[in-house]
mmCIF file of C-alpha atoms in Angstrom:
data_model
loop_
_atom_site.group_PDB
_atom_site.id
_atom_site.type_symbol
_atom_site.label_atom_id
_atom_site.label_comp_id
_atom_site.label_asym_id
_atom_site.label_seq_id
_atom_site.Cartn_x
_atom_site.Cartn_y
_atom_site.Cartn_z
ATOM 1 C CA UNK A 7 -68.756 156.616 89.799
ATOM 2 C CA UNK A 8 -68.681 155.152 86.140
ATOM 3 C CA UNK A 9 -70.523 156.822 83.410
ATOM 4 C CA UNK A 10 -72.973 154.263 83.226
ATOM 5 C CA UNK A 11 -73.936 154.811 86.858
ATOM 6 C CA UNK A 12 -73.977 158.375 86.606
ATOM 7 C CA UNK A 13 -76.668 158.324 83.660
ATOM 8 C CA UNK A 14 -78.821 155.516 85.594
ATOM 9 C CA UNK A 15 -78.474 157.484 88.890
ATOM 10 C CA UNK A 16 -79.578 160.654 87.015
ATOM 11 C CA UNK A 17 -82.674 158.932 85.832
ATOM 12 C CA UNK A 18 -83.652 157.470 89.166
ATOM 13 C CA UNK A 19 -82.969 160.918 90.924
ATOM 14 C CA UNK A 20 -80.166 159.652 92.811
ATOM 15 C CA UNK A 21 -77.158 161.647 94.221
ATOM 16 C CA UNK A 22 -74.527 162.371 91.634
ATOM 17 C CA UNK A 23 -71.518 164.319 91.444
ATOM 18 C CA UNK A 24 -72.172 166.265 88.110
ATOM 19 C CA UNK A 25 -74.839 165.783 85.248
ATOM 20 C CA UNK A 26 -73.852 163.268 82.392
ATOM 21 C CA UNK A 27 -73.764 164.623 78.774
ATOM 22 C CA UNK A 28 -73.510 163.376 75.193
ATOM 23 C CA UNK A 29 -72.510 164.862 72.057
ATOM 24 C CA UNK A 30 -73.425 162.729 68.907
ATOM 25 C CA UNK A 31 -72.281 163.555 65.437
ATOM 26 C CA UNK A 32 -74.259 162.703 62.182
ATOM 27 C CA UNK A 33 -71.208 162.035 60.248
ATOM 28 C CA UNK A 34 -68.230 160.036 61.007
ATOM 29 C CA UNK A 35 -66.370 162.513 58.866
ATOM 30 C CA UNK A 36 -67.220 165.259 61.061
ATOM 31 C CA UNK A 37 -65.763 163.538 64.214
ATOM 32 C CA UNK A 38 -62.697 162.787 62.224
ATOM 33 C CA UNK A 39 -62.290 166.460 61.307
ATOM 34 C CA UNK A 40 -62.660 167.373 65.097
ATOM 35 C CA UNK A 41 -60.075 164.946 65.906
ATOM 36 C CA UNK A 42 -57.752 166.431 63.475
ATOM 37 C CA UNK A 43 -58.246 170.112 64.273
ATOM 38 C CA UNK A 44 -58.082 169.543 68.040
ATOM 39 C CA UNK A 45 -54.906 167.592 67.564
ATOM 40 C CA UNK A 46 -55.931 164.282 69.332
ATOM 41 C CA UNK A 47 -53.920 161.147 67.991
ATOM 42 C CA UNK A 48 -56.673 158.763 68.367
ATOM 43 C CA UNK A 49 -60.441 158.416 68.200
ATOM 44 C CA UNK A 50 -60.084 157.322 72.179
ATOM 45 C CA UNK A 51 -58.722 160.671 72.939
ATOM 46 C CA UNK A 52 -61.554 162.593 71.248
ATOM 47 C CA UNK A 53 -63.881 160.627 73.265
ATOM 48 C CA UNK A 54 -61.971 161.255 76.450
ATOM 49 C CA UNK A 55 -62.126 164.893 75.634
ATOM 50 C CA UNK A 56 -66.088 164.790 74.822
ATOM 51 C CA UNK A 57 -66.701 162.540 77.983
ATOM 52 C CA UNK A 58 -69.794 161.074 76.484
ATOM 53 C CA UNK A 59 -71.845 158.912 79.008
ATOM 54 C CA UNK A 60 -73.719 156.735 76.474
ATOM 55 C CA UNK A 61 -72.578 154.404 73.876
ATOM 56 C CA UNK A 62 -75.146 154.166 71.306
ATOM 57 C CA UNK A 63 -75.603 150.812 69.379
ATOM 58 C CA UNK A 64 -78.163 149.353 67.032
ATOM 59 C CA UNK A 65 -79.835 146.271 65.710
ATOM 60 C CA UNK A 66 -79.347 145.087 62.282
ATOM 61 C CA UNK A 67 -82.637 146.612 61.288
ATOM 62 C CA UNK A 68 -81.161 149.840 61.805
ATOM 63 C CA UNK A 69 -78.056 149.621 60.000
ATOM 64 C CA UNK A 70 -78.943 152.363 57.635
ATOM 65 C CA UNK A 71 -77.908 154.707 60.359
ATOM 66 C CA UNK A 72 -74.208 153.833 60.141
ATOM 67 C CA UNK A 73 -74.269 153.844 56.157
ATOM 68 C CA UNK A 74 -70.720 155.379 56.006
ATOM 69 C CA UNK A 75 -69.674 152.129 57.435
ATOM 70 C CA UNK A 76 -69.163 149.941 54.273
ATOM 71 C CA UNK A 77 -67.696 147.028 56.016
ATOM 72 C CA UNK A 78 -70.631 147.052 58.311
ATOM 73 C CA UNK A 79 -73.183 147.173 55.186
ATOM 74 C CA UNK A 80 -71.404 144.324 53.711
ATOM 75 C CA UNK A 81 -71.702 142.211 56.918
ATOM 76 C CA UNK A 82 -75.366 143.139 57.010
ATOM 77 C CA UNK A 83 -75.807 141.903 53.403
ATOM 78 C CA UNK A 84 -73.889 138.670 54.324
ATOM 79 C CA UNK A 85 -76.348 138.029 57.392
ATOM 80 C CA UNK A 86 -79.413 139.001 55.374
ATOM 81 C CA UNK A 87 -80.219 142.108 57.029
ATOM 82 C CA UNK A 88 -79.685 144.443 54.317
ATOM 83 C CA UNK A 89 -79.370 144.890 50.470
ATOM 84 C CA UNK A 90 -76.925 147.624 49.192
ATOM 85 C CA UNK A 91 -77.280 149.165 45.650
ATOM 86 C CA UNK A 92 -73.704 150.679 45.707
ATOM 87 C CA UNK A 93 -74.384 152.287 42.132
ATOM 88 C CA UNK A 94 -77.372 153.991 43.140
ATOM 89 C CA UNK A 95 -76.114 154.681 46.707
ATOM 90 C CA UNK A 96 -79.278 153.003 48.350
ATOM 91 C CA UNK A 97 -79.203 150.727 51.306
ATOM 92 C CA UNK A 98 -82.514 148.638 51.735
ATOM 93 C CA UNK A 99 -83.438 147.201 55.071
ATOM 94 C CA UNK A 100 -85.259 144.010 55.676
ATOM 95 C CA UNK A 101 -88.578 145.658 55.361
ATOM 96 C CA UNK A 102 -87.705 146.780 51.822
ATOM 97 C CA UNK A 103 -87.245 150.630 52.643
ATOM 98 C CA UNK A 104 -84.564 152.228 50.655
ATOM 99 C CA UNK A 105 -82.359 154.843 52.482
ATOM 100 C CA UNK A 106 -79.939 157.170 50.876
ATOM 101 C CA UNK A 107 -76.277 156.294 51.682
ATOM 102 C CA UNK A 108 -74.874 159.646 51.271
ATOM 103 C CA UNK A 109 -77.357 161.839 52.878
ATOM 104 C CA UNK A 110 -76.213 163.689 56.062
ATOM 105 C CA UNK A 111 -79.478 163.292 57.374
ATOM 106 C CA UNK A 112 -82.633 160.795 57.199
ATOM 107 C CA UNK A 113 -83.723 160.269 53.582
ATOM 108 C CA UNK A 114 -85.783 157.604 52.329
ATOM 109 C CA UNK A 115 -85.680 157.094 48.596
ATOM 110 C CA UNK A 116 -87.813 153.827 48.244
ATOM 111 C CA UNK A 117 -91.265 153.301 49.801
ATOM 112 C CA UNK A 118 -92.190 149.319 48.981
ATOM 113 C CA UNK A 119 -95.850 149.447 50.126
ATOM 114 C CA UNK A 120 -97.198 152.366 48.143
ATOM 115 C CA UNK A 121 -99.103 150.122 45.957
ATOM 116 C CA UNK A 122 -102.389 149.194 47.565
ATOM 117 C CA UNK A 123 -101.897 145.176 46.664
ATOM 118 C CA UNK A 124 -98.395 145.302 48.161
ATOM 119 C CA UNK A 125 -99.804 146.682 51.509
ATOM 120 C CA UNK A 126 -102.818 144.009 51.584
ATOM 121 C CA UNK A 127 -100.164 141.202 51.043
ATOM 122 C CA UNK A 128 -97.303 142.594 53.446
ATOM 123 C CA UNK A 129 -95.905 140.339 56.043
ATOM 124 C CA UNK A 130 -93.305 141.755 58.360
ATOM 125 C CA UNK A 131 -89.781 140.171 58.438
ATOM 126 C CA UNK A 132 -88.937 137.584 61.150
ATOM 127 C CA UNK A 133 -87.995 139.488 64.415
ATOM 128 C CA UNK A 134 -86.343 136.225 65.610
ATOM 129 C CA UNK A 135 -83.771 135.930 62.726
ATOM 130 C CA UNK A 136 -80.358 134.967 64.336
ATOM 131 C CA UNK A 137 -77.882 137.945 64.424
ATOM 132 C CA UNK A 138 -80.508 140.655 64.788
ATOM 133 C CA UNK A 139 -78.604 141.901 67.836
ATOM 134 C CA UNK A 140 -75.170 140.665 66.939
ATOM 135 C CA UNK A 141 -73.360 144.155 66.869
ATOM 136 C CA UNK A 142 -75.375 145.301 69.693
ATOM 137 C CA UNK A 143 -74.312 142.531 72.202
ATOM 138 C CA UNK A 144 -70.656 142.754 71.009
ATOM 139 C CA UNK A 145 -71.076 146.565 71.825
ATOM 140 C CA UNK A 146 -72.590 145.548 75.303
ATOM 141 C CA UNK A 147 -70.007 143.202 76.259
ATOM 142 C CA UNK A 148 -67.034 145.708 75.331
ATOM 143 C CA UNK A 149 -68.501 148.874 76.826
ATOM 144 C CA UNK A 150 -71.072 147.988 79.528
ATOM 145 C CA UNK A 151 -69.881 148.839 83.010
ATOM 146 C CA UNK A 152 -68.275 152.135 81.577
ATOM 147 C CA UNK A 153 -70.665 153.798 79.238
ATOM 148 C CA UNK A 154 -74.490 153.289 79.427
ATOM 149 C CA UNK A 155 -74.809 150.943 76.387
ATOM 150 C CA UNK A 156 -78.192 151.839 74.634
ATOM 151 C CA UNK A 157 -79.534 149.733 71.781
ATOM 152 C CA UNK A 158 -81.276 152.172 70.008
ATOM 153 C CA UNK A 159 -84.854 151.809 68.600
ATOM 154 C CA UNK A 160 -85.031 154.513 66.149
ATOM 155 C CA UNK A 161 -87.530 154.468 63.207
ATOM 156 C CA UNK A 162 -90.560 153.331 65.347
ATOM 157 C CA UNK A 163 -94.006 152.488 64.698
ATOM 158 C CA UNK A 164 -95.252 155.687 62.838
ATOM 159 C CA UNK A 165 -91.909 156.058 61.133
ATOM 160 C CA UNK A 166 -91.730 152.353 59.869
ATOM 161 C CA UNK A 167 -95.360 152.936 58.701
ATOM 162 C CA UNK A 168 -94.809 156.113 56.529
ATOM 163 C CA UNK A 169 -91.456 154.625 55.396
ATOM 164 C CA UNK A 170 -93.184 151.619 54.181
ATOM 165 C CA UNK A 171 -96.120 153.465 52.720
ATOM 166 C CA UNK A 172 -94.892 156.783 51.595
ATOM 167 C CA UNK A 173 -95.821 160.039 53.796
ATOM 168 C CA UNK A 174 -98.865 160.960 51.799
ATOM 169 C CA UNK A 175 -100.341 157.574 51.553
ATOM 170 C CA UNK A 176 -99.814 157.115 55.307
ATOM 171 C CA UNK A 177 -101.551 160.082 56.212
ATOM 172 C CA UNK A 178 -104.331 159.420 54.104
ATOM 173 C CA UNK A 179 -104.730 155.906 55.711
ATOM 174 C CA UNK A 180 -104.771 157.399 59.051
ATOM 175 C CA UNK A 181 -107.624 159.853 58.305
ATOM 176 C CA UNK A 182 -109.407 156.968 56.453
ATOM 177 C CA UNK A 183 -108.885 154.511 59.441
ATOM 178 C CA UNK A 184 -108.648 151.658 57.058
ATOM 179 C CA UNK A 185 -108.225 147.947 58.145
ATOM 180 C CA UNK A 186 -105.092 147.550 56.235
ATOM 181 C CA UNK A 187 -103.217 150.313 58.052
ATOM 182 C CA UNK A 188 -104.518 149.082 61.507
ATOM 183 C CA UNK A 189 -102.948 145.473 60.504
ATOM 184 C CA UNK A 190 -99.616 147.356 59.099
ATOM 185 C CA UNK A 191 -99.347 149.073 62.542
ATOM 186 C CA UNK A 192 -100.261 145.909 64.741
ATOM 187 C CA UNK A 193 -97.544 143.967 62.913
ATOM 188 C CA UNK A 194 -94.846 146.752 63.463
ATOM 189 C CA UNK A 195 -95.882 146.764 67.087
ATOM 190 C CA UNK A 196 -95.532 143.014 67.456
ATOM 191 C CA UNK A 197 -92.142 143.252 65.792
ATOM 192 C CA UNK A 198 -91.149 146.004 68.224
ATOM 193 C CA UNK A 199 -92.434 144.049 71.234
ATOM 194 C CA UNK A 200 -90.350 140.936 70.119
ATOM 195 C CA UNK A 201 -87.211 143.217 69.819
ATOM 196 C CA UNK A 202 -87.833 144.684 73.143
ATOM 197 C CA UNK A 203 -87.918 141.031 74.596
ATOM 198 C CA UNK A 204 -84.604 140.305 73.102
ATOM 199 C CA UNK A 205 -83.068 143.712 74.489
ATOM 200 C CA UNK A 206 -84.125 142.679 77.884
ATOM 201 C CA UNK A 207 -82.790 139.347 77.668
ATOM 202 C CA UNK A 208 -79.510 140.262 76.345
ATOM 203 C CA UNK A 209 -78.799 142.436 79.355
ATOM 204 C CA UNK A 210 -79.010 145.967 78.409
ATOM 205 C CA UNK A 211 -79.883 148.169 81.233
ATOM 206 C CA UNK A 212 -82.386 150.473 79.585
ATOM 207 C CA UNK A 213 -84.921 150.521 76.583
ATOM 208 C CA UNK A 214 -84.908 152.951 73.925
ATOM 209 C CA UNK A 215 -87.389 153.571 71.173
ATOM 210 C CA UNK A 216 -87.946 156.398 68.842
ATOM 211 C CA UNK A 217 -90.743 157.827 66.677
ATOM 212 C CA UNK A 218 -90.738 161.619 65.480
ATOM 213 C CA UNK A 219 -94.167 162.806 66.536
ATOM 214 C CA UNK A 220 -93.612 166.584 66.145
ATOM 215 C CA UNK A 221 -93.149 169.595 63.879
ATOM 216 C CA UNK A 222 -91.557 172.820 64.589
ATOM 217 C CA UNK A 223 -94.923 173.891 65.887
ATOM 218 C CA UNK A 224 -96.820 171.164 67.119
ATOM 219 C CA UNK A 225 -97.842 167.516 66.682
ATOM 220 C CA UNK A 226 -97.394 165.764 63.207
ATOM 221 C CA UNK A 227 -101.079 164.525 63.815
ATOM 222 C CA UNK A 228 -103.772 165.471 66.092
ATOM 223 C CA UNK A 229 -103.553 164.526 69.953
ATOM 224 C CA UNK A 230 -106.642 162.376 69.403
ATOM 225 C CA UNK A 231 -105.278 160.334 66.468
ATOM 226 C CA UNK A 232 -102.094 159.859 68.341
ATOM 227 C CA UNK A 233 -104.078 158.580 71.398
ATOM 228 C CA UNK A 234 -105.924 156.244 69.111
ATOM 229 C CA UNK A 235 -103.343 154.652 67.105
ATOM 230 C CA UNK A 236 -99.837 155.182 68.962
ATOM 231 C CA UNK A 237 -100.360 155.551 72.504
ATOM 232 C CA UNK A 238 -101.695 151.922 73.035
ATOM 233 C CA UNK A 239 -99.194 150.402 70.927
ATOM 234 C CA UNK A 240 -96.221 152.264 72.275
ATOM 235 C CA UNK A 241 -97.787 151.136 75.737
ATOM 236 C CA UNK A 242 -97.483 147.585 74.845
ATOM 237 C CA UNK A 243 -93.787 148.038 73.683
ATOM 238 C CA UNK A 244 -92.643 150.036 76.911
ATOM 239 C CA UNK A 245 -94.571 147.350 79.093
ATOM 240 C CA UNK A 246 -91.692 144.962 78.177
ATOM 241 C CA UNK A 247 -89.064 147.008 79.561
ATOM 242 C CA UNK A 248 -91.096 148.525 82.533
ATOM 243 C CA UNK A 249 -91.812 144.907 83.669
ATOM 244 C CA UNK A 250 -88.043 144.014 83.574
ATOM 245 C CA UNK A 251 -87.405 147.217 85.738
ATOM 246 C CA UNK A 252 -85.722 149.237 82.942
ATOM 247 C CA UNK A 253 -86.150 152.850 82.328
ATOM 248 C CA UNK A 254 -87.670 153.892 78.952
ATOM 249 C CA UNK A 255 -85.803 156.514 76.577
ATOM 250 C CA UNK A 256 -87.994 157.936 73.724
ATOM 251 C CA UNK A 257 -86.503 159.983 70.951
ATOM 252 C CA UNK A 258 -89.158 162.288 69.174
ATOM 253 C CA UNK A 259 -88.180 165.385 67.386
ATOM 254 C CA UNK A 260 -90.299 168.464 67.320
ATOM 255 C CA UNK A 261 -92.874 170.237 69.618
ATOM 256 C CA UNK A 262 -94.615 167.324 71.376
ATOM 257 C CA UNK A 263 -95.778 169.248 74.594
ATOM 258 C CA UNK A 264 -99.210 167.929 74.083
ATOM 259 C CA UNK A 265 -98.630 164.531 74.618
ATOM 260 C CA UNK A 266 -95.804 164.339 77.089
ATOM 261 C CA UNK A 267 -98.363 163.951 79.959
ATOM 262 C CA UNK A 268 -99.784 160.740 77.799
ATOM 263 C CA UNK A 269 -96.260 159.451 77.315
ATOM 264 C CA UNK A 270 -95.579 159.576 81.167
ATOM 265 C CA UNK A 271 -98.697 157.997 81.761
ATOM 266 C CA UNK A 272 -97.580 154.878 79.670
ATOM 267 C CA UNK A 273 -93.863 154.654 81.076
ATOM 268 C CA UNK A 274 -91.799 157.329 79.730
ATOM 269 C CA UNK A 275 -88.604 157.886 81.758
ATOM 270 C CA UNK A 276 -86.498 159.842 79.636
ATOM 271 C CA UNK A 277 -87.454 162.239 76.789
ATOM 272 C CA UNK A 278 -84.856 162.800 73.761
ATOM 273 C CA UNK A 279 -83.937 165.058 72.110
ATOM 274 C CA UNK A 280 -85.876 168.047 73.927
ATOM 275 C CA UNK A 281 -85.656 170.545 71.015
ATOM 276 C CA UNK A 282 -85.955 174.120 72.270
ATOM 277 C CA UNK A 283 -89.041 174.604 69.838
ATOM 278 C CA UNK A 284 -90.735 173.716 73.156
ATOM 279 C CA UNK A 285 -90.795 176.098 76.231
ATOM 280 C CA UNK A 286 -88.201 174.573 78.298
ATOM 281 C CA UNK A 287 -88.931 176.213 81.337
ATOM 282 C CA UNK A 288 -92.449 174.834 81.134
ATOM 283 C CA UNK A 289 -91.173 171.417 80.610
ATOM 284 C CA UNK A 290 -89.059 171.460 83.640
ATOM 285 C CA UNK A 291 -92.109 173.004 85.872
ATOM 286 C CA UNK A 292 -94.628 170.569 84.527
ATOM 287 C CA UNK A 293 -92.989 167.410 83.695
ATOM 288 C CA UNK A 294 -89.616 167.481 85.587
ATOM 289 C CA UNK A 295 -90.708 165.727 88.818
ATOM 290 C CA UNK A 296 -91.689 162.699 86.386
ATOM 291 C CA UNK A 297 -89.064 162.521 83.639
ATOM 292 C CA UNK A 298 -85.490 163.097 82.831
ATOM 293 C CA UNK A 299 -84.630 165.384 79.945
ATOM 294 C CA UNK A 300 -82.099 164.593 77.293
ATOM 295 C CA UNK A 301 -81.002 167.339 75.044
ATOM 296 C CA UNK A 302 -82.278 170.934 74.708
ATOM 297 C CA UNK A 303 -79.182 172.756 73.378
ATOM 298 C CA UNK A 304 -80.190 174.260 70.138
ATOM 299 C CA UNK A 305 -78.652 172.790 66.852
ATOM 300 C CA UNK A 306 -80.666 174.476 64.112
ATOM 301 C CA UNK A 307 -79.371 178.210 64.716
ATOM 302 C CA UNK A 308 -77.084 178.633 67.508
ATOM 303 C CA UNK A 309 -74.611 175.773 66.843
ATOM 304 C CA UNK A 310 -74.294 176.382 63.278
ATOM 305 C CA UNK A 311 -74.471 179.986 63.061
ATOM 306 C CA UNK A 312 -73.683 181.342 66.665
ATOM 307 C CA UNK A 313 -70.480 182.640 67.848
ATOM 308 C CA UNK A 314 -68.749 180.664 70.377
ATOM 309 C CA UNK A 315 -69.620 183.278 73.087
ATOM 310 C CA UNK A 316 -73.218 183.039 71.954
ATOM 311 C CA UNK A 317 -72.763 179.111 72.224
ATOM 312 C CA UNK A 318 -71.543 179.298 75.712
ATOM 313 C CA UNK A 319 -74.226 181.537 76.773
ATOM 314 C CA UNK A 320 -77.220 179.670 75.467
ATOM 315 C CA UNK A 321 -75.730 176.185 76.649
ATOM 316 C CA UNK A 322 -75.356 177.463 80.095
ATOM 317 C CA UNK A 323 -78.913 178.931 80.193
ATOM 318 C CA UNK A 324 -80.326 175.409 78.947
ATOM 319 C CA UNK A 325 -78.470 173.436 81.467
ATOM 320 C CA UNK A 326 -79.548 175.811 84.244
ATOM 321 C CA UNK A 327 -83.146 175.528 83.178
ATOM 322 C CA UNK A 328 -83.482 171.826 82.609
ATOM 323 C CA UNK A 329 -80.651 170.691 84.834
ATOM 324 C CA UNK A 330 -81.620 172.575 88.186
ATOM 325 C CA UNK A 331 -81.896 169.775 90.879
ATOM 326 C CA UNK A 332 -80.886 167.270 88.371
ATOM 327 C CA UNK A 333 -82.931 165.279 85.736
ATOM 328 C CA UNK A 334 -80.870 166.123 82.739
ATOM 329 C CA UNK A 335 -78.511 164.353 80.430
ATOM 330 C CA UNK A 336 -76.771 167.424 78.944
ATOM 331 C CA UNK A 337 -76.872 167.246 74.717
ATOM 332 C CA UNK A 338 -77.466 169.035 71.762
ATOM 333 C CA UNK A 339 -81.153 168.857 70.770
ATOM 334 C CA UNK A 340 -79.952 166.865 67.600
ATOM 335 C CA UNK A 341 -76.745 165.434 65.999
ATOM 336 C CA UNK A 342 -73.960 167.755 65.391
ATOM 337 C CA UNK A 343 -74.290 168.268 61.439
ATOM 338 C CA UNK A 344 -71.350 169.180 59.216
ATOM 339 C CA UNK A 345 -72.350 172.986 59.243
ATOM 340 C CA UNK A 346 -71.219 173.404 62.987
ATOM 341 C CA UNK A 347 -67.956 174.917 63.285
ATOM 342 C CA UNK A 348 -65.283 173.194 65.216
ATOM 343 C CA UNK A 349 -64.925 176.379 67.522
ATOM 344 C CA UNK A 350 -68.559 176.206 68.408
ATOM 345 C CA UNK A 351 -68.018 172.364 69.495
ATOM 346 C CA UNK A 352 -65.174 173.351 71.731
ATOM 347 C CA UNK A 353 -67.375 176.287 73.207
ATOM 348 C CA UNK A 354 -70.153 173.888 73.874
ATOM 349 C CA UNK A 355 -67.859 171.113 75.609
ATOM 350 C CA UNK A 356 -66.370 173.881 77.698
ATOM 351 C CA UNK A 357 -69.929 175.086 78.776
ATOM 352 C CA UNK A 358 -70.895 171.650 79.768
ATOM 353 C CA UNK A 359 -67.750 171.193 81.812
ATOM 354 C CA UNK A 360 -68.237 174.361 83.562
ATOM 355 C CA UNK A 361 -72.042 173.853 84.502
ATOM 356 C CA UNK A 362 -72.423 170.201 84.897
ATOM 357 C CA UNK A 363 -71.692 170.243 88.584
ATOM 358 C CA UNK A 364 -72.445 173.860 89.500
ATOM 359 C CA UNK A 365 -76.160 173.589 88.505
ATOM 360 C CA UNK A 366 -76.728 170.709 90.993
ATOM 361 C CA UNK A 367 -75.212 173.017 93.656
ATOM 362 C CA UNK A 368 -77.706 175.854 93.039
#
């Protein structure tokens, strides 16, 4: 059974030999350090050790996520998908949003539509520009059949809107319900719909989207506001994938328990990254028949500050809660950051290997 088959069979609840897993690093530097400390001679040896099942690729709109790769940034500039201010360390996407090149996380430094006149005059970039999926299709050709190649759709409708407007201005827009913000959200949605069509046409075997709806304690906005502005728009995007028979993976940070049922209603198949700020046992009990969970292992306290034994214990508990009977892609709840000790990464890998098959036999 290939990794690709194992993931797809997990999502569709078919028989598998063990649960698939994925460990993603926020920084290439962290991976290189891990490779060196563990004594692997090549990145391929490290990948074999991690036994990741998904290969994450991207559209040229999301090139900012790979900002450590300066050759890629130069390629994106040449193709007209980015502009890089090397002196200030900012990479601008086609929408005009400026991202910090040297942050370990997600940091926006320029919001192009903070001015009301700019918002009124805004027109989205052309989603049919040649080359949008250039890197993604190269990766699909190279890795499909072994890994499940995922063309990621992070920075979704809500995130793109506040990235354009600025967070405070965007929240005021939602509260006031202005026509300009409705027009902006519609423009972003139609753009995402067209990208989804291209992902399907290219031959990817799943759809992926991302929009952070949650905080540590609950939703970023009220459930009613989410249902009004974002449920129908994401339903439109996901319908492209569902009509093509593809499962939908959606990324949302935070505690989004309130709207998981709504997301299932409009086509959600896999919830990523399942942060343990939510009640994992409740999620499994209430939604485990309908969706697959992707994540769950704590990256805020456990991985950076716990001992290797504590990492193993908590990872085992998480896998047993979310993975009982299947329906889990084992993964940390977020990327592995620079503050995670190497010995804790090793402990995590060991726990995954020990539990990924055993939990299916319980």
